[in-house]
Amino acid sequence: MNSWVRLFIVLAACLFPLVVECRIRHYKFNVVMKNTTRLCSSKPIVTVNGKFPGPTIYAREEDTVLVKVVNHVKYNLSIHWHGIRQLRTGWADGPAYITQCPVQPGQNYVYNFTITGQRGTLFWHAHILWLRATVHGAIVILPKLGVPYPFPKPNHEAVVLLAEWWKSDTEAVINEAIKSGLAPNVSDAHTINGHPGPVSNCPSQGGYKLNVDPGKTYMLRVINAALNEELFFKIAGHKMTVVEVDATYVKPFKTDTIVIAPGQTTNVIVTANQGSGKYMVAASPFMDAPIAVDNVTAIATLHYSGTQGNNHISLTSTPPKNATPVANTFLDSLRSLNSKKYPANVPKKIDHSLFFTVGLGINPCPSCKQGNGSRVVASVNNVTFVMPTTALLQAHFFGIKGVFTTDFPANPPFAFNYTGTGPANLATTNGTKVYRLRYNDTVQLVLQDTGIIAPENHPIHLHGFNFYLVGKGIGNFNPKTDPKNFNLVDPVERNTVGVPAGGWVAIRFRADNPGIWFMHCHLEIHTTWGLKMAWLVDNGKGPNESLLPPPKDLPKC
């Protein structure tokens, strides 16, 4: 059944609302260059429909979404609908050379997917090169008509997109880093809804302003679309009630600071219960490892109606960039709602118990003069992923040989003190390897950071699935004692998890989505360096457990 037949069936169903309540949402994304000024300097950037951030996609649970992407720029392009399950529709997932060949300049492609069993905040972004820097936007999935939120409905909602800004062309930044073998320059500022706010070398520029009415409640859909940095988010004088992360409801709790990694979303409710005035909204970096970061805090304002323009702004102090206790207090408070309507279906019986190291390495690079003949690389289980030139999903579906192998290791090739001094040999192996699962297999995966070069937090994103974070800790994972402390009752459900610097996380998921699914670090530099792999999930029984055939307009390599 091709995608147009499937669309016809959905259309037919939508004509009979007594049978199915759904809607088809059409969007058109024209990818164009736009001259844009930030930090008192201008440059051309890649945008969707000339906007930075790009347009918000609105849909309801069970809607079908069709997005026609037309590429008017010089770069190959693909768009990923981050966190959308894409049940049996891997062709619409978007990572270039994994599920599709990119959309070439002058070409177009219709992404066609149905939102099944999901509601909340997700986002879309380019999934090739470093184009995500400016090609990104929100996805707002409303509950089905008549289905309430499991918390008091806020009076208003707003999208809050956090990102980074470089004065230089981001493609030039990463190309220079690849050539040198060293790390790229950090960004020049962070942004809130596209604006850094006033900074020391450009104090006149305005920031994003959120207008509020006294006594009203506001749900902020906070998204970290940054390339390389985890962020703290605070509002002066206001507490936030956390109600959802990664489009899954959580047990509500109050906090004055959230921490959010690239690829993650967090919904918070804020009550406008302070005196009239303007209140600082701040996004600042979280980095508890000896790694360079962009130290510029993005500033927006919460602006009470009736406040005069020259009113004093109430300030807030941002946490130190290495405020690990602040981050852990927030992260350890996250629990699945685990209600009758929204249960936490944590797999109890495990078919595959896997252990993956994630971290950096150093490989020879004779042309890397600045790196003294070496380059920094990244790997999973010491395999630095090599991007193919044929999309993995196409190779799998059509039986094309020689594109990938199914021998991704279930454990590191050799054991060492992962968070200690590390091995003498820092080299990695190269390969395009996937790990194969049967349909409906259950997986427990321990992701272990390594101290090679430096320990670092890795926000790992799994395409095609949500997972449950059942455990985390500092140091080396102990398979005998650590599982005794796993939370199998109400662990938070996510699509992106931060592996703590010098520590580990344990996640569980069920492989109930056939296809090939990317898993990678959402720090773009680590993905560029090779911290990525893929899962091959075989078809199950019958058409409802099988990957759909590719659409006719699937881009060609």
Coordinates of C-alpha atoms in Angstrom, one line a residue:
M1 CA 0.0 0.0 0.0
N2 CA 1.7 3.2 -1.1
S3 CA 1.4 6.6 0.6
W4 CA -1.3 7.9 -1.8
V5 CA -3.5 4.8 -1.2
R6 CA -3.1 5.3 2.5
L7 CA -4.0 9.0 2.1
F8 CA -7.1 8.0 0.1
I9 CA -8.2 5.7 3.0
V10 CA -7.6 8.5 5.5
L11 CA -9.6 10.9 3.3
A12 CA -12.4 8.4 3.1
A13 CA -12.4 7.9 6.8
C14 CA -12.4 11.7 7.5
L15 CA -15.6 12.0 5.4
F16 CA -17.4 9.9 8.1
P17 CA -16.6 11.6 11.4
L18 CA -18.7 9.0 13.3
V19 CA -16.1 6.5 12.3
V20 CA -12.9 8.5 12.6
E21 CA -12.2 12.0 14.0
C22 CA -9.3 13.3 12.0
R23 CA -8.1 16.0 9.8
I24 CA -5.5 16.3 7.0
R25 CA -3.2 19.2 7.6
H26 CA -1.4 20.7 4.6
Y27 CA 1.8 22.8 4.9
K28 CA 4.2 24.1 2.3
F29 CA 7.8 24.7 3.3
N30 CA 9.7 26.9 0.8
V31 CA 13.4 26.6 1.8
V32 CA 14.9 30.0 0.8
M33 CA 17.8 32.2 1.7
K34 CA 17.0 35.3 3.8
N35 CA 19.3 38.2 4.8
T36 CA 19.0 38.4 8.5
T37 CA 20.5 40.8 11.1
R38 CA 21.5 39.7 14.6
L39 CA 24.2 41.0 17.0
C40 CA 24.4 44.2 14.9
S41 CA 25.6 42.3 11.8
S42 CA 23.9 40.7 8.8
K43 CA 24.3 37.5 6.9
P44 CA 22.2 35.3 4.6
I45 CA 20.7 32.3 6.3
V46 CA 18.7 29.2 5.2
T47 CA 15.1 29.6 6.3
V48 CA 11.7 28.0 5.8
N49 CA 9.3 30.5 4.2
G50 CA 11.7 33.3 5.1
K51 CA 11.2 32.9 8.8
F52 CA 13.7 32.3 11.7
P53 CA 12.6 30.3 13.6
G54 CA 10.4 28.6 11.0
P55 CA 6.6 28.2 11.0
T56 CA 4.9 26.2 13.7
I57 CA 3.0 23.1 12.6
Y58 CA -0.3 22.6 14.4
A59 CA -2.2 19.3 14.4
R60 CA -4.3 17.1 16.7
E61 CA -3.6 13.6 17.8
E62 CA -4.6 11.2 14.9
D63 CA -4.4 13.9 12.2
T64 CA -2.5 13.2 9.0
V65 CA 0.1 15.9 8.2
L66 CA 1.4 16.6 4.6
V67 CA 4.3 18.9 4.3
K68 CA 5.6 19.8 0.8
V69 CA 9.2 20.8 1.1
V70 CA 10.5 22.8 -1.9
N71 CA 14.3 23.3 -1.9
H72 CA 15.3 26.7 -3.4
V73 CA 18.8 26.8 -1.9
K74 CA 22.2 25.5 -3.0
Y75 CA 22.4 22.8 -0.3
N76 CA 20.9 19.3 -0.3
L77 CA 18.2 19.3 2.4
S78 CA 16.0 17.0 4.5
I79 CA 13.6 17.7 7.4
H80 CA 13.2 15.6 10.5
W81 CA 9.9 15.6 12.5
H82 CA 11.7 15.2 15.8
G83 CA 9.8 12.9 18.2
I84 CA 7.0 11.9 15.8
R85 CA 6.8 8.1 16.1
Q86 CA 6.4 7.6 12.3
L87 CA 4.6 4.3 12.7
R88 CA 5.5 2.3 9.6
T89 CA 6.3 5.6 7.7
G90 CA 10.0 5.7 8.1
W91 CA 10.2 7.3 4.6
A92 CA 8.9 10.5 6.2
D93 CA 11.3 10.5 9.2
G94 CA 13.9 12.7 7.5
P95 CA 17.5 12.0 8.4
A96 CA 19.5 12.3 5.2
Y97 CA 21.1 9.0 4.0
I98 CA 19.4 7.1 6.8
T99 CA 15.7 7.0 5.7
Q100 CA 15.9 9.1 2.5
C101 CA 18.2 10.7 0.1
P102 CA 18.2 14.4 0.6
V103 CA 16.0 16.8 -1.4
Q104 CA 18.4 18.3 -4.0
P105 CA 18.4 21.9 -5.1
G106 CA 15.3 22.7 -7.2
Q107 CA 13.5 19.5 -6.1
N108 CA 10.7 18.8 -3.7
Y109 CA 9.3 16.1 -1.5
V110 CA 6.0 15.6 0.3
Y111 CA 6.4 14.3 3.9
N112 CA 3.3 12.3 4.8
F113 CA 2.7 11.0 8.3
T114 CA -0.1 10.4 10.8
I115 CA 0.3 11.4 14.4
T116 CA -0.7 8.3 16.4
G117 CA -1.0 8.2 20.2
Q118 CA 0.9 11.4 20.7
R119 CA 0.1 14.8 22.0
G120 CA 2.2 17.7 23.2
T121 CA 5.2 19.7 22.0
L122 CA 7.8 18.4 19.5
F123 CA 9.8 20.2 16.8
W124 CA 11.1 19.9 13.2
H125 CA 14.5 20.7 12.0
A126 CA 16.9 20.1 9.0
H127 CA 18.7 16.8 9.4
I128 CA 21.8 17.3 7.1
L129 CA 25.0 19.3 7.5
W130 CA 24.6 22.1 10.1
L131 CA 21.4 23.6 8.5
R132 CA 19.5 22.9 11.7
A133 CA 21.1 26.1 13.1
T134 CA 18.4 28.2 11.3
V135 CA 16.0 25.6 9.8
H136 CA 13.8 24.6 12.7
G137 CA 10.4 25.2 14.2
A138 CA 7.8 23.9 16.6
I139 CA 5.3 21.1 16.3
V140 CA 2.2 21.6 18.5
I141 CA 0.1 18.4 18.8
L142 CA -3.2 19.2 20.5
P143 CA -5.3 16.4 22.2
K144 CA -8.2 14.9 20.3
L145 CA -11.3 17.1 20.2
G146 CA -13.1 16.9 23.6
V147 CA -10.1 15.3 25.4
P148 CA -8.8 17.6 28.1
Y149 CA -5.3 18.1 29.3
P150 CA -4.6 16.1 32.5
F151 CA -4.0 19.4 34.3
P152 CA -6.0 22.7 34.5
K153 CA -6.2 24.2 31.0
P154 CA -4.1 27.3 30.8
N155 CA -5.6 30.6 29.6
H156 CA -3.0 31.0 26.8
E157 CA -0.1 29.1 25.2
A158 CA 3.2 30.2 23.6
V159 CA 6.1 28.5 21.9
V160 CA 9.5 29.4 23.3
L161 CA 12.3 28.2 20.9
L162 CA 15.8 28.2 22.3
A163 CA 18.7 28.2 19.8
E164 CA 22.2 29.6 18.9
W165 CA 23.5 32.2 16.6
W166 CA 26.8 32.5 14.8
K167 CA 27.9 35.7 13.1
S168 CA 29.8 33.4 10.7
D169 CA 28.2 31.1 8.2
T170 CA 27.6 27.8 10.2
E171 CA 28.6 25.7 7.2
A172 CA 32.0 27.5 7.0
V173 CA 32.4 26.9 10.8
I174 CA 32.0 23.2 10.6
N175 CA 33.9 22.8 7.4
E176 CA 36.9 24.6 8.9
A177 CA 36.7 22.3 12.0
I178 CA 36.6 19.2 9.8
K179 CA 39.6 20.5 7.8
S180 CA 41.6 21.2 11.0
G181 CA 40.6 18.1 12.9
L182 CA 39.8 20.2 15.9
A183 CA 36.5 21.4 17.6
P184 CA 34.6 24.2 15.9
N185 CA 34.1 27.7 17.2
V186 CA 31.3 28.1 19.7
S187 CA 28.3 30.2 18.8
D188 CA 28.3 34.0 19.4
A189 CA 25.0 34.1 21.3
H190 CA 21.9 32.1 22.3
T191 CA 18.5 33.1 21.1
I192 CA 14.9 33.0 22.4
N193 CA 12.4 32.8 19.6
G194 CA 15.2 34.0 17.2
H195 CA 16.4 36.9 19.3
P196 CA 19.5 37.1 21.6
G197 CA 18.2 40.2 23.4
P198 CA 20.6 42.9 24.4
V199 CA 24.3 41.8 24.7
S200 CA 27.4 43.9 25.6
N201 CA 28.6 44.4 22.0
C202 CA 25.1 45.1 20.7
P203 CA 23.0 46.6 23.6
S204 CA 20.4 48.2 21.3
Q205 CA 18.9 45.0 19.9
G206 CA 15.5 44.0 21.2
G207 CA 14.6 40.6 22.5
Y208 CA 11.4 38.4 22.5
K209 CA 8.6 39.8 24.5
L210 CA 5.9 37.6 26.1
N211 CA 2.8 39.8 27.0
V212 CA 0.8 38.5 29.9
D213 CA -2.3 39.6 31.8
P214 CA -2.3 39.6 35.6
G215 CA -3.9 36.4 37.1
K216 CA -3.9 34.5 33.8
T217 CA -2.0 31.2 33.3
Y218 CA 0.3 30.5 30.4
M219 CA 1.7 27.2 29.0
L220 CA 5.1 27.8 27.6
R221 CA 6.2 25.1 25.1
V222 CA 9.9 25.3 25.5
I223 CA 12.1 23.7 22.9
N224 CA 15.9 23.4 22.7
A225 CA 16.8 23.6 19.0
A226 CA 20.5 24.6 19.7
L227 CA 23.2 22.7 17.8
N228 CA 25.6 22.1 20.7
E229 CA 24.5 23.3 24.1
E230 CA 22.3 22.3 26.9
L231 CA 20.5 25.3 28.5
F232 CA 19.1 26.5 31.8
F233 CA 15.8 28.4 31.5
K234 CA 14.5 30.8 34.1
I235 CA 11.9 33.6 34.6
A236 CA 12.6 36.2 37.2
G237 CA 10.1 36.1 40.1
H238 CA 8.1 33.2 38.7
K239 CA 7.8 29.5 39.4
M240 CA 7.1 27.1 36.6
T241 CA 5.0 24.0 36.9
V242 CA 6.4 21.3 34.6
V243 CA 3.6 19.2 33.0
E244 CA 5.2 17.5 30.0
V245 CA 8.5 16.6 28.4
D246 CA 9.1 15.3 24.8
A247 CA 5.3 15.2 24.2
T248 CA 4.6 12.9 27.2
Y249 CA 2.8 14.0 30.3
V250 CA 4.6 14.0 33.6
K251 CA 3.6 14.3 37.3
P252 CA 3.4 18.1 37.7
F253 CA 6.0 19.7 39.9
K254 CA 7.1 23.3 40.6
T255 CA 10.6 24.7 39.8
D256 CA 12.3 28.0 39.2
T257 CA 14.8 26.5 36.7
I258 CA 14.5 23.9 34.0
V259 CA 17.4 22.3 32.1
I260 CA 16.8 21.3 28.5
A261 CA 19.2 19.5 26.2
P262 CA 19.3 19.9 22.4
G263 CA 16.4 17.8 21.0
Q264 CA 14.3 18.0 24.2
T265 CA 11.0 19.9 24.8
T266 CA 9.5 20.9 28.1
N267 CA 6.0 22.3 28.7
V268 CA 5.6 24.5 31.8
I269 CA 2.7 26.5 33.2
V270 CA 3.4 30.0 34.5
T271 CA 0.9 32.0 36.5
A272 CA 1.1 35.8 36.0
N273 CA 0.9 36.4 39.8
Q274 CA 3.5 39.1 40.3
G275 CA 3.2 42.9 40.4
S276 CA 2.9 44.9 37.2
G277 CA 6.2 45.2 35.4
K278 CA 8.8 43.5 33.2
Y279 CA 10.5 40.3 34.2
M280 CA 13.7 38.9 32.7
V281 CA 13.5 35.5 30.9
A282 CA 16.9 33.9 30.6
A283 CA 18.5 31.0 28.7
S284 CA 22.1 30.2 29.7
P285 CA 24.5 27.3 29.1
F286 CA 24.8 24.2 31.2
M287 CA 28.2 22.5 30.8
D288 CA 29.8 20.5 33.7
A289 CA 32.8 19.4 31.8
P290 CA 36.0 21.3 30.7
I291 CA 34.6 22.1 27.3
A292 CA 34.3 25.6 25.7
V293 CA 30.8 27.0 25.6
D294 CA 29.1 30.2 24.4
N295 CA 28.7 32.1 27.7
V296 CA 26.3 34.7 26.4
T297 CA 22.9 34.5 28.1
A298 CA 19.8 35.0 25.8
I299 CA 17.4 37.5 27.4
A300 CA 13.6 37.9 26.7
T301 CA 11.0 39.7 28.9
L302 CA 7.7 38.7 30.5
H303 CA 5.7 41.9 30.1
Y304 CA 2.6 42.5 32.2
S305 CA -0.2 44.4 30.4
G306 CA -0.5 48.0 31.5
T307 CA 3.3 48.3 32.3
Q308 CA 4.8 51.5 31.0
G309 CA 7.6 51.0 28.5
N310 CA 10.3 52.6 30.7
N311 CA 9.6 50.4 33.7
H312 CA 12.5 48.8 35.5
I313 CA 13.1 45.1 34.5
S314 CA 13.2 42.6 37.4
L315 CA 16.4 40.5 36.9
T316 CA 17.2 36.9 37.7
S317 CA 20.6 35.3 38.3
T318 CA 21.4 32.4 36.0
P319 CA 23.0 29.2 37.5
P320 CA 26.7 28.7 37.1
K321 CA 27.4 26.9 33.8
N322 CA 28.6 23.9 35.8
A323 CA 25.6 23.8 38.2
T324 CA 25.2 20.0 38.1
P325 CA 23.1 19.9 41.3
V326 CA 20.6 22.4 39.8
A327 CA 20.3 20.2 36.7
N328 CA 20.0 17.0 38.7
T329 CA 17.3 18.4 41.0
F330 CA 15.2 19.1 37.9
L331 CA 16.0 15.9 36.0
D332 CA 15.4 13.6 39.0
S333 CA 12.0 15.2 39.6
L334 CA 10.7 14.0 36.2
R335 CA 8.2 11.0 36.5
S336 CA 5.7 9.6 34.0
L337 CA 2.1 10.5 34.8
N338 CA 1.4 6.8 34.9
S339 CA -2.4 7.3 35.1
K340 CA -5.1 4.9 33.9
K341 CA -5.5 6.9 30.7
Y342 CA -1.7 7.5 30.3
P343 CA 0.0 4.4 31.7
A344 CA 3.8 3.9 31.8
N345 CA 4.1 0.6 29.8
V346 CA 7.7 -0.1 30.9
P347 CA 9.0 -3.4 29.3
K348 CA 9.6 -5.9 32.2
K349 CA 10.9 -8.9 30.2
I350 CA 14.0 -8.0 28.2
D351 CA 15.0 -9.6 24.9
H352 CA 18.2 -7.6 24.3
S353 CA 20.3 -6.3 27.2
L354 CA 22.9 -4.0 25.6
F355 CA 25.8 -1.8 26.8
F356 CA 26.9 1.0 24.5
T357 CA 29.8 3.4 25.3
V358 CA 29.5 6.9 23.9
G359 CA 32.4 9.3 23.7
L360 CA 35.3 10.7 21.8
G361 CA 38.5 9.3 20.2
I362 CA 41.4 10.4 18.1
N363 CA 42.2 9.0 14.6
P364 CA 45.0 9.7 12.2
C365 CA 44.5 12.6 9.7
P366 CA 47.7 13.4 7.8
S367 CA 46.0 16.5 6.2
C368 CA 45.0 17.9 9.6
K369 CA 47.9 20.3 10.2
Q370 CA 46.3 22.2 13.1
G371 CA 45.5 18.8 14.7
N372 CA 49.2 17.7 14.3
G373 CA 48.2 14.9 12.0
S374 CA 45.2 13.7 14.0
R375 CA 41.5 14.5 14.2
V376 CA 38.9 14.3 17.0
V377 CA 36.2 11.7 16.3
A378 CA 33.3 10.3 18.2
S379 CA 31.9 6.8 18.5
V380 CA 29.4 4.3 19.9
N381 CA 31.0 1.1 21.2
N382 CA 34.2 2.4 19.5
V383 CA 32.5 2.4 16.1
T384 CA 32.7 5.8 14.3
F385 CA 29.7 5.7 12.0
V386 CA 30.4 6.3 8.3
M387 CA 27.5 7.9 6.5
P388 CA 26.5 5.9 3.4
T389 CA 25.7 7.4 0.0
T390 CA 22.6 5.3 -0.4
A391 CA 19.9 5.7 2.2
L392 CA 19.9 2.8 4.7
L393 CA 16.1 2.4 4.6
Q394 CA 16.1 2.1 0.8
A395 CA 19.0 -0.4 0.9
H396 CA 17.0 -2.5 3.4
F397 CA 13.7 -2.3 1.6
F398 CA 15.1 -3.1 -1.8
G399 CA 17.7 -5.5 -0.7
I400 CA 20.7 -3.5 -2.0
K401 CA 23.9 -5.2 -0.8
G402 CA 27.1 -3.5 0.4
V403 CA 25.5 -0.4 2.0
F404 CA 25.5 -1.5 5.7
T405 CA 26.3 -4.5 7.8
T406 CA 24.2 -5.9 10.7
D407 CA 27.1 -6.6 13.1
F408 CA 26.9 -3.5 15.4
P409 CA 28.4 -4.8 18.7
A410 CA 26.1 -5.4 21.7
N411 CA 29.0 -4.4 24.0
P412 CA 32.3 -2.5 23.8
P413 CA 35.0 -4.4 21.9
F414 CA 37.2 -4.2 25.1
A415 CA 36.5 -3.2 28.7
F416 CA 38.4 -0.4 30.4
N417 CA 37.8 2.1 33.2
Y418 CA 35.3 4.1 31.1
T419 CA 35.1 7.2 33.3
G420 CA 38.8 7.0 34.3
T421 CA 42.0 7.6 32.5
G422 CA 41.0 5.5 29.5
P423 CA 43.0 3.2 27.2
A424 CA 46.4 4.0 25.8
N425 CA 45.0 3.7 22.2
L426 CA 42.4 6.3 21.5
A427 CA 41.7 5.2 17.9
T428 CA 38.2 4.0 16.8
T429 CA 37.1 1.7 14.0
N430 CA 35.0 3.0 11.1
G431 CA 31.9 1.4 9.8
T432 CA 28.2 1.6 8.7
K433 CA 26.8 -0.9 11.1
V434 CA 23.2 -1.4 12.4
Y435 CA 21.9 -3.5 15.2
R436 CA 19.1 -5.8 14.1
L437 CA 15.9 -6.4 16.2
R438 CA 12.8 -8.6 15.6
Y439 CA 9.5 -6.8 15.6
N440 CA 8.2 -6.3 19.1
D441 CA 11.6 -7.2 20.7
T442 CA 12.2 -5.4 24.0
V443 CA 15.5 -3.7 24.6
Q444 CA 17.4 -2.5 27.7
L445 CA 20.2 -0.2 26.7
V446 CA 22.8 1.2 29.0
L447 CA 24.5 4.2 27.6
Q448 CA 27.9 4.8 29.2
D449 CA 29.9 8.1 28.8
T450 CA 33.6 7.7 28.5
G451 CA 36.4 10.0 29.8
I452 CA 38.4 9.8 26.6
I453 CA 39.6 13.4 26.0
A454 CA 37.0 14.7 28.4
P455 CA 33.8 13.4 30.0
E456 CA 30.8 15.1 28.6
N457 CA 27.0 15.1 28.7
H458 CA 25.6 13.5 25.5
P459 CA 21.9 14.1 24.7
I460 CA 21.1 10.8 22.8
H461 CA 18.1 10.9 20.5
L462 CA 16.3 7.8 19.3
H463 CA 14.3 8.1 16.1
G464 CA 11.0 6.1 15.7
F465 CA 10.5 5.3 19.3
N466 CA 9.9 6.7 22.8
F467 CA 11.8 5.0 25.6
Y468 CA 11.7 4.9 29.4
L469 CA 14.6 6.3 31.4
V470 CA 14.8 3.6 34.1
G471 CA 18.1 4.5 35.7
K472 CA 21.0 6.8 35.8
G473 CA 24.2 7.3 37.7
I474 CA 27.7 8.7 37.9
G475 CA 30.8 6.6 37.3
N476 CA 30.9 3.2 35.6
F477 CA 27.6 1.2 35.4
N478 CA 27.6 -1.8 37.7
P479 CA 25.5 -4.6 36.1
K480 CA 25.1 -6.4 39.5
T481 CA 24.1 -3.6 41.8
D482 CA 22.7 -0.7 39.7
P483 CA 19.7 -2.5 38.2
K484 CA 18.4 -3.1 41.8
N485 CA 17.7 0.7 41.9
F486 CA 15.9 0.9 38.5
N487 CA 12.5 2.6 38.5
L488 CA 10.1 0.3 36.6
V489 CA 7.0 2.0 37.9
D490 CA 6.8 5.6 36.7
P491 CA 10.1 6.4 34.9
V492 CA 10.0 9.4 32.6
E493 CA 9.2 8.7 28.9
R494 CA 11.3 10.6 26.4
N495 CA 12.8 10.6 22.9
T496 CA 16.1 12.3 23.9
V497 CA 18.1 11.7 27.1
G498 CA 21.2 13.3 28.5
V499 CA 23.9 10.8 29.3
P500 CA 25.6 12.6 32.3
A501 CA 29.2 13.6 32.0
G502 CA 31.2 10.8 33.5
G503 CA 28.1 8.7 34.1
W504 CA 25.5 6.4 32.5
V505 CA 21.7 6.1 31.8
A506 CA 19.6 2.9 31.3
I507 CA 16.6 3.1 28.9
R508 CA 14.0 0.5 27.8
F509 CA 11.9 0.4 24.7
R510 CA 9.8 -2.0 22.6
A511 CA 10.8 -2.4 18.9
D512 CA 7.2 -2.1 17.6
N513 CA 8.0 0.1 14.6
P514 CA 9.5 -1.7 11.5
G515 CA 12.2 0.1 9.5
I516 CA 15.6 1.6 10.1
W517 CA 15.9 4.1 12.8
F518 CA 18.7 6.5 13.6
M519 CA 20.2 7.0 17.1
H520 CA 22.7 9.7 17.6
C521 CA 24.0 12.4 19.9
H522 CA 22.0 15.6 19.4
L523 CA 25.1 17.7 19.9
E524 CA 25.7 18.4 16.2
I525 CA 29.4 18.3 16.5
H526 CA 29.4 14.9 18.0
T527 CA 27.0 13.6 15.2
T528 CA 29.4 15.1 12.6
W529 CA 32.3 13.3 14.3
G530 CA 30.5 10.0 14.1
L531 CA 28.6 9.5 17.4
K532 CA 25.7 7.7 15.7
M533 CA 24.3 4.3 14.8
A534 CA 21.1 2.8 13.5
W535 CA 18.6 0.1 14.4
L536 CA 17.1 -2.3 11.9
V537 CA 13.6 -3.5 13.0
D538 CA 12.2 -6.3 10.9
N539 CA 8.6 -6.5 9.8
G540 CA 6.2 -8.4 12.0
K541 CA 3.3 -10.4 11.0
G542 CA 0.9 -9.0 8.3
P543 CA 0.6 -5.6 6.8
N544 CA -0.2 -3.7 10.0
E545 CA 3.3 -4.7 11.4
S546 CA 5.2 -4.0 8.1
L547 CA 6.9 -1.0 6.7
L548 CA 4.9 0.7 4.0
P549 CA 6.4 0.9 0.5
P550 CA 8.2 4.2 -0.4
P551 CA 6.2 7.1 -1.9
K552 CA 6.7 7.7 -5.6
D553 CA 8.3 11.1 -5.0
L554 CA 11.0 9.8 -2.6
P555 CA 14.2 11.7 -3.5
K556 CA 16.9 10.0 -5.4
C557 CA 20.6 10.1 -4.4

